[in-house]
Coordinates of C-alpha atoms and ligand atoms in Angstrom, one line a residue:
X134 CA -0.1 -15.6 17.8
X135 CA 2.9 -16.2 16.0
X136 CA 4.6 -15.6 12.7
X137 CA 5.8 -17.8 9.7
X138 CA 8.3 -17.6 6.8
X139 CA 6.6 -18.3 3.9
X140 CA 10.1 -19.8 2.5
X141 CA 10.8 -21.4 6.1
X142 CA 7.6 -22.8 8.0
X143 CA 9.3 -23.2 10.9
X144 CA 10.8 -19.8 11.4
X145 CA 8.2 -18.6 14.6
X146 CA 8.6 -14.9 15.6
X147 CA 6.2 -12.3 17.7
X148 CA 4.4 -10.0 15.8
X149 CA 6.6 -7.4 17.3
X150 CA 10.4 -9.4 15.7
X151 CA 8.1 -9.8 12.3
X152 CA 8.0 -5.7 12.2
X153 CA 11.5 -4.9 13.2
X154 CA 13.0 -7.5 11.0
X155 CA 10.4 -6.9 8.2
X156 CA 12.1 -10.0 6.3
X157 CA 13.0 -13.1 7.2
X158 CA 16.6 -14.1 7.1
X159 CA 16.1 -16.8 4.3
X160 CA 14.2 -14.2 2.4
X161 CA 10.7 -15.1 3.1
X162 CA 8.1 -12.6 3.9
X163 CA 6.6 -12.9 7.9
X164 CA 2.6 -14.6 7.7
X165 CA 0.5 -15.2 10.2
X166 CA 0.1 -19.0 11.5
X167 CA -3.6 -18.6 11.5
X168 CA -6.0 -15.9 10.6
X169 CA -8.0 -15.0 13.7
X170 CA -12.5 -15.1 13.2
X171 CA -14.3 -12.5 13.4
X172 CA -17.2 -12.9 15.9
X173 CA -20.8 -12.1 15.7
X174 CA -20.1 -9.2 18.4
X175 CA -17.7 -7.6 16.2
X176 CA -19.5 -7.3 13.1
X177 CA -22.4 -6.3 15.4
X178 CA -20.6 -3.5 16.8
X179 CA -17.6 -2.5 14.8
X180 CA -20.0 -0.1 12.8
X181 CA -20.8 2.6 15.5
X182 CA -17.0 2.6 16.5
X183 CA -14.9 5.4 15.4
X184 CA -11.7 4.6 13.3
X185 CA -9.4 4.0 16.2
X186 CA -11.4 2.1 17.6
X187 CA -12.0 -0.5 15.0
X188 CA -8.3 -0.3 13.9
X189 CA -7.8 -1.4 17.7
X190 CA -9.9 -4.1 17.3
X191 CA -8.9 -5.6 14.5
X192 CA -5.4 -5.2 15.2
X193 CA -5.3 -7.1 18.9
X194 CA -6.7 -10.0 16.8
X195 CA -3.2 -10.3 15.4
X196 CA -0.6 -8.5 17.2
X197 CA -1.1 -10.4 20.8
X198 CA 1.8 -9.8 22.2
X199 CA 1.4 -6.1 22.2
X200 CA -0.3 -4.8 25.3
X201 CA -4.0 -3.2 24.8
X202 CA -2.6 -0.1 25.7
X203 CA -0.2 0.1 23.3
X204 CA -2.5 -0.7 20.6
X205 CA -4.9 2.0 21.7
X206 CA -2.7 4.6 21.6
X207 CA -1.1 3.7 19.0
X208 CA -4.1 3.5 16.7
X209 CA -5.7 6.5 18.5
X210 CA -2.1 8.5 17.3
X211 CA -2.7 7.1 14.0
X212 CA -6.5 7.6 13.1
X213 CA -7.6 10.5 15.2
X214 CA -6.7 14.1 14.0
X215 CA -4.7 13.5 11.2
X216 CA -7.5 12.6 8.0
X217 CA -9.5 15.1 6.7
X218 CA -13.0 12.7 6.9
X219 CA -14.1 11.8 10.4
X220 CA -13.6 8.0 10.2
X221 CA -10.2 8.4 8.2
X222 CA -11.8 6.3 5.1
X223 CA -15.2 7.7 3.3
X224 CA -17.3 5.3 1.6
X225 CA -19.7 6.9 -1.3
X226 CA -21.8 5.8 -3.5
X227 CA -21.7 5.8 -7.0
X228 CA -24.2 4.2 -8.4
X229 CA -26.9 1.5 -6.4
X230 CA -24.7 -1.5 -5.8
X231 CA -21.4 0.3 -6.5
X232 CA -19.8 2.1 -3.6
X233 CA -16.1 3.8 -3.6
X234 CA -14.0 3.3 -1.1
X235 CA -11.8 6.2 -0.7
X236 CA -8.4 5.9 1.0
X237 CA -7.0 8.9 0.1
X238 CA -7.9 11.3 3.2
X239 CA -4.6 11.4 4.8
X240 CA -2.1 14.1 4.8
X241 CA -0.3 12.9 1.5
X242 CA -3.6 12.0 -0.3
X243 CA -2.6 8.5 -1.5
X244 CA -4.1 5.4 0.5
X245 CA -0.5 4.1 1.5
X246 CA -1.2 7.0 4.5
X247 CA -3.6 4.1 6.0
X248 CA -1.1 2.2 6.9
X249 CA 2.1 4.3 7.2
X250 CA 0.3 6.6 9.8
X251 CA 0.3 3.8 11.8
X252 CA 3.5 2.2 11.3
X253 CA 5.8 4.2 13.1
X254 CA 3.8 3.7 16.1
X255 CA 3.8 -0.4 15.7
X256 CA 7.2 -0.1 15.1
X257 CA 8.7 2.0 17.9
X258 CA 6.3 0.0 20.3
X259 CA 8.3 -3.0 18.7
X260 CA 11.5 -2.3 19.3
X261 CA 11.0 -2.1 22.9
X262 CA 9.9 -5.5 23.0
X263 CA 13.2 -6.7 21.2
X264 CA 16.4 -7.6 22.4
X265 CA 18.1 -6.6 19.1
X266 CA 16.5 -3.3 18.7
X267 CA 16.1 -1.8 22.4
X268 CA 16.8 1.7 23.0
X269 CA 18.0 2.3 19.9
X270 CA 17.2 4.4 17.1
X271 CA 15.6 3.2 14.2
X272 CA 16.8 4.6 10.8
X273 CA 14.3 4.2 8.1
X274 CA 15.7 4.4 4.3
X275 CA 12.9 4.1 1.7
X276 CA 13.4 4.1 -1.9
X277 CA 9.8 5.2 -3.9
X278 CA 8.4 6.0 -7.0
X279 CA 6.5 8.6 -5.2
X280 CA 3.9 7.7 -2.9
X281 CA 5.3 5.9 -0.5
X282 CA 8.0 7.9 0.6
X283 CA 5.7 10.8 1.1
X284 CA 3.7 8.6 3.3
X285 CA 7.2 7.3 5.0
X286 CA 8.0 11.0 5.7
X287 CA 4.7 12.2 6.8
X288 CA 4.3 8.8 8.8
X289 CA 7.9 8.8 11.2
X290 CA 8.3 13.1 11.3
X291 CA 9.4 13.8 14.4
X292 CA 8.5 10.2 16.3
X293 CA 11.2 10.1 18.7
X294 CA 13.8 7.5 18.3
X295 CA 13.5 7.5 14.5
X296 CA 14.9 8.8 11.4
X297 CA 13.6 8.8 7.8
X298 CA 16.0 9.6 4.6
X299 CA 13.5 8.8 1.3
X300 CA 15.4 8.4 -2.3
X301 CA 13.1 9.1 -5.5
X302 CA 14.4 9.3 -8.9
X303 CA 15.0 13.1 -10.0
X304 CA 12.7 12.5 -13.1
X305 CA 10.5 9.7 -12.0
X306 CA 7.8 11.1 -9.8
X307 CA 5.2 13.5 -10.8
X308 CA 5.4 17.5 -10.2
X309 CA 3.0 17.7 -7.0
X310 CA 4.7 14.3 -6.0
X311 CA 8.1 16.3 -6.1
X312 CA 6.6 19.2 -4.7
X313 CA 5.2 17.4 -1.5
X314 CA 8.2 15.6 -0.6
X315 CA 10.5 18.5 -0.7
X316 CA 9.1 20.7 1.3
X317 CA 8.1 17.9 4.2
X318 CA 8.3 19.1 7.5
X319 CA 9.9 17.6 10.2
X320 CA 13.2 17.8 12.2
X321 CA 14.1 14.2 12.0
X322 CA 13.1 13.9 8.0
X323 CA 15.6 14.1 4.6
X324 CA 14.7 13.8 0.9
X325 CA 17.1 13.2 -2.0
X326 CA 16.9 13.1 -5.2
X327 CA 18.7 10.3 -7.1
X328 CA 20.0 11.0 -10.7
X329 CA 18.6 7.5 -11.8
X330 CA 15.7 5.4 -12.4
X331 CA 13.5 4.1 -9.4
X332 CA 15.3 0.9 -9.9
X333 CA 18.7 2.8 -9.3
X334 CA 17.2 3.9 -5.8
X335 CA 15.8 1.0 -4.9
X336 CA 18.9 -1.4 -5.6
X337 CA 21.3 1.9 -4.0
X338 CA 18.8 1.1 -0.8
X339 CA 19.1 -2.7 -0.9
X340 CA 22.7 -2.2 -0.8
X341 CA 23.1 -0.1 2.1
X342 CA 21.1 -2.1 4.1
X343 CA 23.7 -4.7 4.0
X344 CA 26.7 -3.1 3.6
X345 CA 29.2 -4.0 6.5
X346 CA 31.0 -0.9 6.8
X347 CA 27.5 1.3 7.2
X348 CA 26.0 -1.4 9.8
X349 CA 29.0 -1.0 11.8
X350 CA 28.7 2.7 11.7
X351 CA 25.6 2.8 12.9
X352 CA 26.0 -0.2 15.7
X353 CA 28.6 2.3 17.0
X354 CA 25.7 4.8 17.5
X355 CA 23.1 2.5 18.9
X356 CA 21.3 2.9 15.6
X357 CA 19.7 -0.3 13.6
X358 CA 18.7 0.2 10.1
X359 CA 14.7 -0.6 9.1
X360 CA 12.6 -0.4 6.1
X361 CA 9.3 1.0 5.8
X362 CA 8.2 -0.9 2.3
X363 CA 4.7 -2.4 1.6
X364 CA 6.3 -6.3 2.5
X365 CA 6.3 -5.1 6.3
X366 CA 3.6 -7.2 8.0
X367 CA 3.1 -3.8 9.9
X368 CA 1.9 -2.3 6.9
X369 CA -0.3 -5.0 5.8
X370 CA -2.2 -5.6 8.9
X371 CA -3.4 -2.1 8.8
X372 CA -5.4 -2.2 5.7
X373 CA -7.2 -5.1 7.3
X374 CA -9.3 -2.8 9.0
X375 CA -10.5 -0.6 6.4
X376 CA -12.2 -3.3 4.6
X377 CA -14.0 -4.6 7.7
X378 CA -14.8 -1.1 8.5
X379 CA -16.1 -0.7 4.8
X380 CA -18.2 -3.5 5.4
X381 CA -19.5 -2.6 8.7
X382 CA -20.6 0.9 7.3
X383 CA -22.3 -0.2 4.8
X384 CA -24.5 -2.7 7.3
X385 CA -25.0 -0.1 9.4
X386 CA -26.4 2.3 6.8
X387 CA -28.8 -0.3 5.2
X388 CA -27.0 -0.9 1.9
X389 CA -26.4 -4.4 2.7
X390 CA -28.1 -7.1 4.6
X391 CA -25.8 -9.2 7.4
X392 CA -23.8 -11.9 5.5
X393 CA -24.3 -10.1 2.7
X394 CA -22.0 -11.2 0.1
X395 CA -20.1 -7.6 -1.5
X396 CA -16.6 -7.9 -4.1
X397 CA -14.1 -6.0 -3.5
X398 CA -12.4 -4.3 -6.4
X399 CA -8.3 -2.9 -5.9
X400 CA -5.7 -0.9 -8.3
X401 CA -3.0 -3.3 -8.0
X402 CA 0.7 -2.8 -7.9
X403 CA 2.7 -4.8 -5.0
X404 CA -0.9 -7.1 -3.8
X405 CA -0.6 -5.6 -0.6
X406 CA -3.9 -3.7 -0.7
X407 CA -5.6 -6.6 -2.5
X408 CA -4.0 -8.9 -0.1
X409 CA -5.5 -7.4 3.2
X410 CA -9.2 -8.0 1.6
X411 CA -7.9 -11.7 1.5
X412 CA -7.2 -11.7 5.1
X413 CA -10.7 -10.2 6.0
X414 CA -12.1 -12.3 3.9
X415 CA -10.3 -15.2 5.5
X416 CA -11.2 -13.9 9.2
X417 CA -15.0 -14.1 8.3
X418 CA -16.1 -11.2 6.4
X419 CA -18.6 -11.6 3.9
X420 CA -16.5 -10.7 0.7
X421 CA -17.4 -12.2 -3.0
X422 CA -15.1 -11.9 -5.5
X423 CA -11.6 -10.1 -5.0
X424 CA -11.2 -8.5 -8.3
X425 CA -7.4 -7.6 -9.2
X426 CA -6.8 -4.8 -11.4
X427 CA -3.8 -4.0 -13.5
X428 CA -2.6 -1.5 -15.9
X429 CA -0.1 -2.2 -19.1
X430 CA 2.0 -4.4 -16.7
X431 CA -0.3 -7.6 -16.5
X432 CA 1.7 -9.7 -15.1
X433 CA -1.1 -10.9 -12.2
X434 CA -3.7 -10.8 -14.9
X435 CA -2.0 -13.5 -17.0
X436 CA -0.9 -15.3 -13.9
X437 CA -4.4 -15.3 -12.8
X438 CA -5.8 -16.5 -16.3
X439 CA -3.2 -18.9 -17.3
X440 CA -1.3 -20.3 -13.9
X441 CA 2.2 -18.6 -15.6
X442 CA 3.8 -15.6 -13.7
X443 CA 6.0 -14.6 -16.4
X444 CA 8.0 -11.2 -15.8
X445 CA 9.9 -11.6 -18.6
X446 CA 9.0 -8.6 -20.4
X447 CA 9.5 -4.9 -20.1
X448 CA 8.6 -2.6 -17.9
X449 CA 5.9 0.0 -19.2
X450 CA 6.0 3.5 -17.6
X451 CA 2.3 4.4 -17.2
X452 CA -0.1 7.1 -16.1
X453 CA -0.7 4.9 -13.1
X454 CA 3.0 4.9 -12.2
X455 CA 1.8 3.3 -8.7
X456 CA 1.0 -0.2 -10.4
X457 CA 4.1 -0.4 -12.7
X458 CA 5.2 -3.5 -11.0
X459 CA 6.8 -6.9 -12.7
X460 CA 7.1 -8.8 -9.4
X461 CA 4.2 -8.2 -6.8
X462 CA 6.2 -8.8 -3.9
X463 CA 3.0 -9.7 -1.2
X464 CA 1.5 -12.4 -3.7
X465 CA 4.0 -14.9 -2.1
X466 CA 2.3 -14.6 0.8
X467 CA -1.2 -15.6 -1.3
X468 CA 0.5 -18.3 -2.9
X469 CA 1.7 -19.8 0.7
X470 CA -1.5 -19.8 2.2
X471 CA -3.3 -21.3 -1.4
X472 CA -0.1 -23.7 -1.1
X473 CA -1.4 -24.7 2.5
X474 CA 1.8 -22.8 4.0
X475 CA 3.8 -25.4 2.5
X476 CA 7.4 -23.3 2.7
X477 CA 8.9 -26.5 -0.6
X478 CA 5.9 -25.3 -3.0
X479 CA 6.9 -21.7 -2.5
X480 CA 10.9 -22.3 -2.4
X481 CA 10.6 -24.1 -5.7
X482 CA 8.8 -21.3 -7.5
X483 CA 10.9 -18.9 -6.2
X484 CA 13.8 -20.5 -7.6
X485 CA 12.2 -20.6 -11.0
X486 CA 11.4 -17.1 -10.4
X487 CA 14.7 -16.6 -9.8
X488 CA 16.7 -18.8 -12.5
X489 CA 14.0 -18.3 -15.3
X490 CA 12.2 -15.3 -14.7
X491 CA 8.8 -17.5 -14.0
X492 CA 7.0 -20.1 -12.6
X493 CA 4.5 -22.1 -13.2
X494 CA 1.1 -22.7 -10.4
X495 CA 0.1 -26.5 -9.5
X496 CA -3.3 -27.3 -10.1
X497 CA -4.8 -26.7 -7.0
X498 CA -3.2 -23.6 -6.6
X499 CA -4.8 -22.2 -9.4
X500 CA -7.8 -23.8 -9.0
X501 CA -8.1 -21.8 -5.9
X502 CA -6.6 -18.5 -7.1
X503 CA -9.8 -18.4 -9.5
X504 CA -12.1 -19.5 -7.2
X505 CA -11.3 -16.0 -5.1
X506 CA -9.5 -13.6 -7.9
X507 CA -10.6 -12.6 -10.8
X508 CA -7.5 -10.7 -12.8
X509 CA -8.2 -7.7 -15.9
X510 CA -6.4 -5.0 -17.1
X511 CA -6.6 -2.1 -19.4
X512 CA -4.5 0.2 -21.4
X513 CA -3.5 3.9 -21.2
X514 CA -6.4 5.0 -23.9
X515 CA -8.9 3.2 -21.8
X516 CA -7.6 4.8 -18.4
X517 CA -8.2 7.9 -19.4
X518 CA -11.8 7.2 -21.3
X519 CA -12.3 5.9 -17.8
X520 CA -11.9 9.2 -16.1
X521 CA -13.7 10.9 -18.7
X522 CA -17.2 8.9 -18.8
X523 CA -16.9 8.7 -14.8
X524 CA -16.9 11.9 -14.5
X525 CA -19.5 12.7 -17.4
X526 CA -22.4 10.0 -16.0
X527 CA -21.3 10.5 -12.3
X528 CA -20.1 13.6 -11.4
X529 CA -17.2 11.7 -10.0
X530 CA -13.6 12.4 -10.0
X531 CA -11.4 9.5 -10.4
X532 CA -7.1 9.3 -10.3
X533 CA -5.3 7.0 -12.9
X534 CA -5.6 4.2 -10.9
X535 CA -9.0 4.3 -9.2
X536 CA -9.9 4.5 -12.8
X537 CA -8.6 1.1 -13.7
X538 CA -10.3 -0.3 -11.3
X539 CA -13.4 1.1 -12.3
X540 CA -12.8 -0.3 -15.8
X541 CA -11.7 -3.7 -14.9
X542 CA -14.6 -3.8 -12.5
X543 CA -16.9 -2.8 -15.4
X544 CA -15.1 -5.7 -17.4
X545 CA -15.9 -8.0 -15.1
X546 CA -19.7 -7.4 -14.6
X547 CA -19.6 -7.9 -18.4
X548 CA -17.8 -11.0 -18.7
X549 CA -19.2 -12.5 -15.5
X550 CA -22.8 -11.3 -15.1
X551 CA -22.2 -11.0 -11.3
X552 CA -24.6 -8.4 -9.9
X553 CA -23.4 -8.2 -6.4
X554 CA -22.6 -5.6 -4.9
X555 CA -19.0 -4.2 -5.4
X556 CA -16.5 -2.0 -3.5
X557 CA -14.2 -0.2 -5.8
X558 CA -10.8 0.8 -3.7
X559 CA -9.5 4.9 -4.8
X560 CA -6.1 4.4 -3.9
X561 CA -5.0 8.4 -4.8
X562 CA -6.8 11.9 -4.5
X563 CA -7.1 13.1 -8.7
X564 CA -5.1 15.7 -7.4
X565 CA -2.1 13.9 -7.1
X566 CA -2.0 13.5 -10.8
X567 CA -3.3 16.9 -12.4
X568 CA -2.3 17.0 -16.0
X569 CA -3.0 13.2 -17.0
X570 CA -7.0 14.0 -15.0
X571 CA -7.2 17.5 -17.4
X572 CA -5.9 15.6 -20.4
X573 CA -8.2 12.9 -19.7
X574 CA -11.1 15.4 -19.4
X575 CA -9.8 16.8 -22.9
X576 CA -8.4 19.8 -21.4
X577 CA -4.6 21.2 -22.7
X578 CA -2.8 20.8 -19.4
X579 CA -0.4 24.2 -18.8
X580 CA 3.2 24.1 -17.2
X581 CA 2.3 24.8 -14.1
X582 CA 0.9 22.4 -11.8
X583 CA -1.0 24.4 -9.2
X584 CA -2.4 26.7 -12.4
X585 CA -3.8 22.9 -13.9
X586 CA -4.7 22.3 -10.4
X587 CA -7.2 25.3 -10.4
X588 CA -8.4 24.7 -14.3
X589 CA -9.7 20.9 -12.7
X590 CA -11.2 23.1 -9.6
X591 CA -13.3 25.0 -11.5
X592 CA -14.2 22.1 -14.4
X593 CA -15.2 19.7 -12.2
X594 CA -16.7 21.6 -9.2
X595 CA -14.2 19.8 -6.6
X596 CA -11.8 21.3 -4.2
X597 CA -7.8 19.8 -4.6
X598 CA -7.4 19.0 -0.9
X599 CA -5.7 21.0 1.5
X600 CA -2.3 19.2 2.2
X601 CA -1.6 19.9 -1.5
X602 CA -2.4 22.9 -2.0
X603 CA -0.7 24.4 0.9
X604 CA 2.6 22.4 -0.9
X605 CA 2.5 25.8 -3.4
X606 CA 3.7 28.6 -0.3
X607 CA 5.8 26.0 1.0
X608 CA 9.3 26.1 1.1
X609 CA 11.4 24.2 -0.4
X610 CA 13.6 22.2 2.4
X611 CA 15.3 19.4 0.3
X612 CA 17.7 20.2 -3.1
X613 CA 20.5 17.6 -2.5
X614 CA 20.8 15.7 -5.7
X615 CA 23.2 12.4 -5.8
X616 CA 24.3 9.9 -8.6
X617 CA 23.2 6.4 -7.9
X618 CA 27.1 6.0 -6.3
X619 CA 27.0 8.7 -4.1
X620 CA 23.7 7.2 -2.4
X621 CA 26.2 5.1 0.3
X622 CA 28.2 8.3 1.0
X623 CA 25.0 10.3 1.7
X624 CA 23.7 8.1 4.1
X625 CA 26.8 7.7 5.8
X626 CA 26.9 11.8 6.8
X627 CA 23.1 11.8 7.7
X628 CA 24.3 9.0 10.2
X629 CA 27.0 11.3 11.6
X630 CA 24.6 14.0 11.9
X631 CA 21.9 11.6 14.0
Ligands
PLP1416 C1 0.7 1.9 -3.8 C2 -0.4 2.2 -4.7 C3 -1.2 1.3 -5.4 C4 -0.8 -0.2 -5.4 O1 -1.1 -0.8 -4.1 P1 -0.4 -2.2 -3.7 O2 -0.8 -2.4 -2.3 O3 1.0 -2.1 -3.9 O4 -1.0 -3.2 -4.7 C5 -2.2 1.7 -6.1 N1 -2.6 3.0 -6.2 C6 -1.9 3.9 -5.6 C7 -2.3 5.4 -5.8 C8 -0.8 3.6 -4.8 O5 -0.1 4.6 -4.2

């Protein structure tokens, strides 16, 4: 199977050039020519499988010209030992017809640890299939607002041939966010802090990546320059599997009959996560409604409801900081394949993009966006009245953004009557965000983040999972802290160093 620009239809690369390159050349993001079925003996099996075992499944459907070994041991790497739940993702129940999916069981309890445990393996198995990238060592530089360069660093420590060096604004992430990154282990990891916003580190990192003088350092080395951001079709293809595994789970325990028709729910920031229940949904699997929910920042909302994706407008720091987005990077891909992967349709609203700061959906586009998506969003007040009444009818513990999903989701039974059954994706372990959970509960949070930590412990009779709470004895590794100039000079002596 091959790969497509979404801006250039006939750009064709290997699965394996897709991940290296991670963007096309003209700027389009790397699709699949066709979305491989599901069969009958998949869906009949998949459910008794362990995690690596499904993941391997799914993923030989799209990345053929890997060999089955690789893929085995790459997704056997990736899914056996390192979640706390047996079949990495855990599925409960919280109420008939409403299950959570949680995704947060990795070692940096936040759901981008589905895919980035993987990556490193796709990618290093990758680069021995390319030309451009053979034998050399891959140096990863990832801006984030906090979860994803956790994940990055956890993800590539010590895989040979690579290096990881993660930028996050000195004020923009939250305490135990901080906390995790800087003590990372690892002999081939680095953390700095940027004196800047997330914007700051992400355009610092945008720049290095194609600044001559630093490419030529590195080509000097053997060393090639890659990103580990949520566009990478490596990361996408990933969370595939967790919705067919959902699916399977639930078929296998009874909840649902075959061909069952169940939503699926998602927190969303970049439409990555939201985006993989499209594909599934495309290879076969019985999904209804993919329901997209957003925080303050409603940009997809509005684009869903009115066929306008307008980002003029600013952007609102929430208590959901994963979904502060303006431009959802991996809807392109949506809008190519709703476009019939017609490259024109998607260069010309790019350019308005671009030029005007929106565009504007044809007919049929839309037409088919709502026939799949349906798009809500709710405020700060509401998130937290969210966590709050989930936690008073249910028991159950929710983050900042698993609880806007939950509200959106409720919004949507509302507005739609739809009684089918529903999947609601928990992107983050509560624990990653202390004080906003204890606020929510209407508790005064206290300075200290491992003392709020144990306050939500005992109030809510749940246990803050290991890999954060064994952040607090750590020791801090990582203090450098750089002005948004200095970024290029810092990368420059960690390459001397490789
Ligand atoms: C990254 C992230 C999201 C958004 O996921 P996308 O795939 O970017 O839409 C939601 N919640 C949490 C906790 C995240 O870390």
């Amino acid at each position: 199977m091959f790969y497509n620009s979404t801006r250039n239809s006939s750009v064709k690369v290997s699965s394996a050039e897709a991940i290296i390159k991670g963007l096309s050349d003209e700027g389009g993001l790397f699709v699949p020519e066709k979305i491989p079925p599901l069969t009958e003996s998949d869906m009949k099996y998949i459910g008794r499988m362990n995690y690596a075992e499904r993941a391997h499944l799914i993923l030989k459907k799209f990345l053929t010209d890997f060999t089955d070994d690789e893929l085995k041991k790459a997704a056997q790497s990736a899914y056996s030992n390192n979640f706390a739940t047996p079949n990495a993702m855990q599925l409960s129940k919280l109420y008939p017809d409403c299950y959570v999916l949680e995704l947060f069981h990795g070692p940096t309890c936040a759901f981008k640890d589905m895919a980035l445990q993987l990556l490193p393996h796709l990618m290093t198995a990758s680069a021995a299939k390319c030309e451009a990238a053979r034998d050399r060592k891959i140096v990863i530089l990832t801006a984030t607002s906090g979860d994803t360069g956790k994940a990055a660093l956890e993800g590539f420590r010590d895989v040979a041939n690579t290096s990881v060096t993660v930028f996050y604004p000195e004020d923009g992430v939250s305490l135990m966010q901080k906390r995790q990154m800087t003590t990372q282990e690892g002999e081939n990891v680095r953390v700095c802090a940027v004196r800047g916003n997330f914007d700051d580190c992400q355009t610092g990192v945008k720049e290095i990546f194609t600044d001559s003088e630093l490419i030529a350092e590195l080509a000097e080395k053997n060393m090639i320059f890659s990103s580990a951001n949520s566009i990478n079709w490596g990361r996408l293809v990933p969370q595939i599997i967790y919705y067919v595994s959902a699916y399977a789970e639930l078929l296998e325990a009874g909840e649902i009959k075959q061909g069952e028709s169940v939503n699926i729910c998602v927190p969303t920031g970049n439409f990555g996560n939201i985006l993989a229940a499209y594909y599934a949904k495309q290879m076969g699997l019985p999904l209804g409604r993919l329901i997209c929910a957003s925080n303050s920042n409603n940009v997809l909302t509005d684009c869903i409801n009115t066929g306008v994706y307008d980002k003029n407008r600013e952007l609102i720091l929430t208590a959901s900081p994963s979904m502060d987005i303006l431009v959802s990077s991996n809807f392109e891909r949506l809008l190519y394949h709703l476009s019939d992967n017609d490259d024109n349709v998607i260069n010309a609203l790019f350019t308005d993009l671009k030029e005007e700061s929106k565009y504007i959906l044809n007919d049929k586009v839309r037409k088919k966006l709502n026939g799949l998506f349906y798009g809500g969003w709710c405020d700060e007040a509401e998130t937290k009245r969210t966590i709050k009444k989930v936690s008073d009818e249910f028991g159950y513990l929710m983050d900042p953004h698993t609880a806007v999903a939950y509200k959106i989701y409720a919004d949507y039974k509302k507005c739609t009557g739809d009684t089918a059954k529903t999947i609601i994706t928990a992107t983050a372990s509560p624990y990653k965000f202390c004080s906003v959970v204890c606020r929510a509960l209407g508790q005064m949070p206290e300075a200290d983040e491992f003392i709020i930590a144990k306050k939500l412990e005992a109030l809510t009779n749940t246990e803050m999972p290991a890999p954060l709470a064994r952040t607090e004895s750590m020791p801090v590794r990582f203090t450098d802290s750089v002005e948004k100039s200095e970024m290029k000079r810092a990368v420059s002596g960690i390459i001397k160093t490789l």
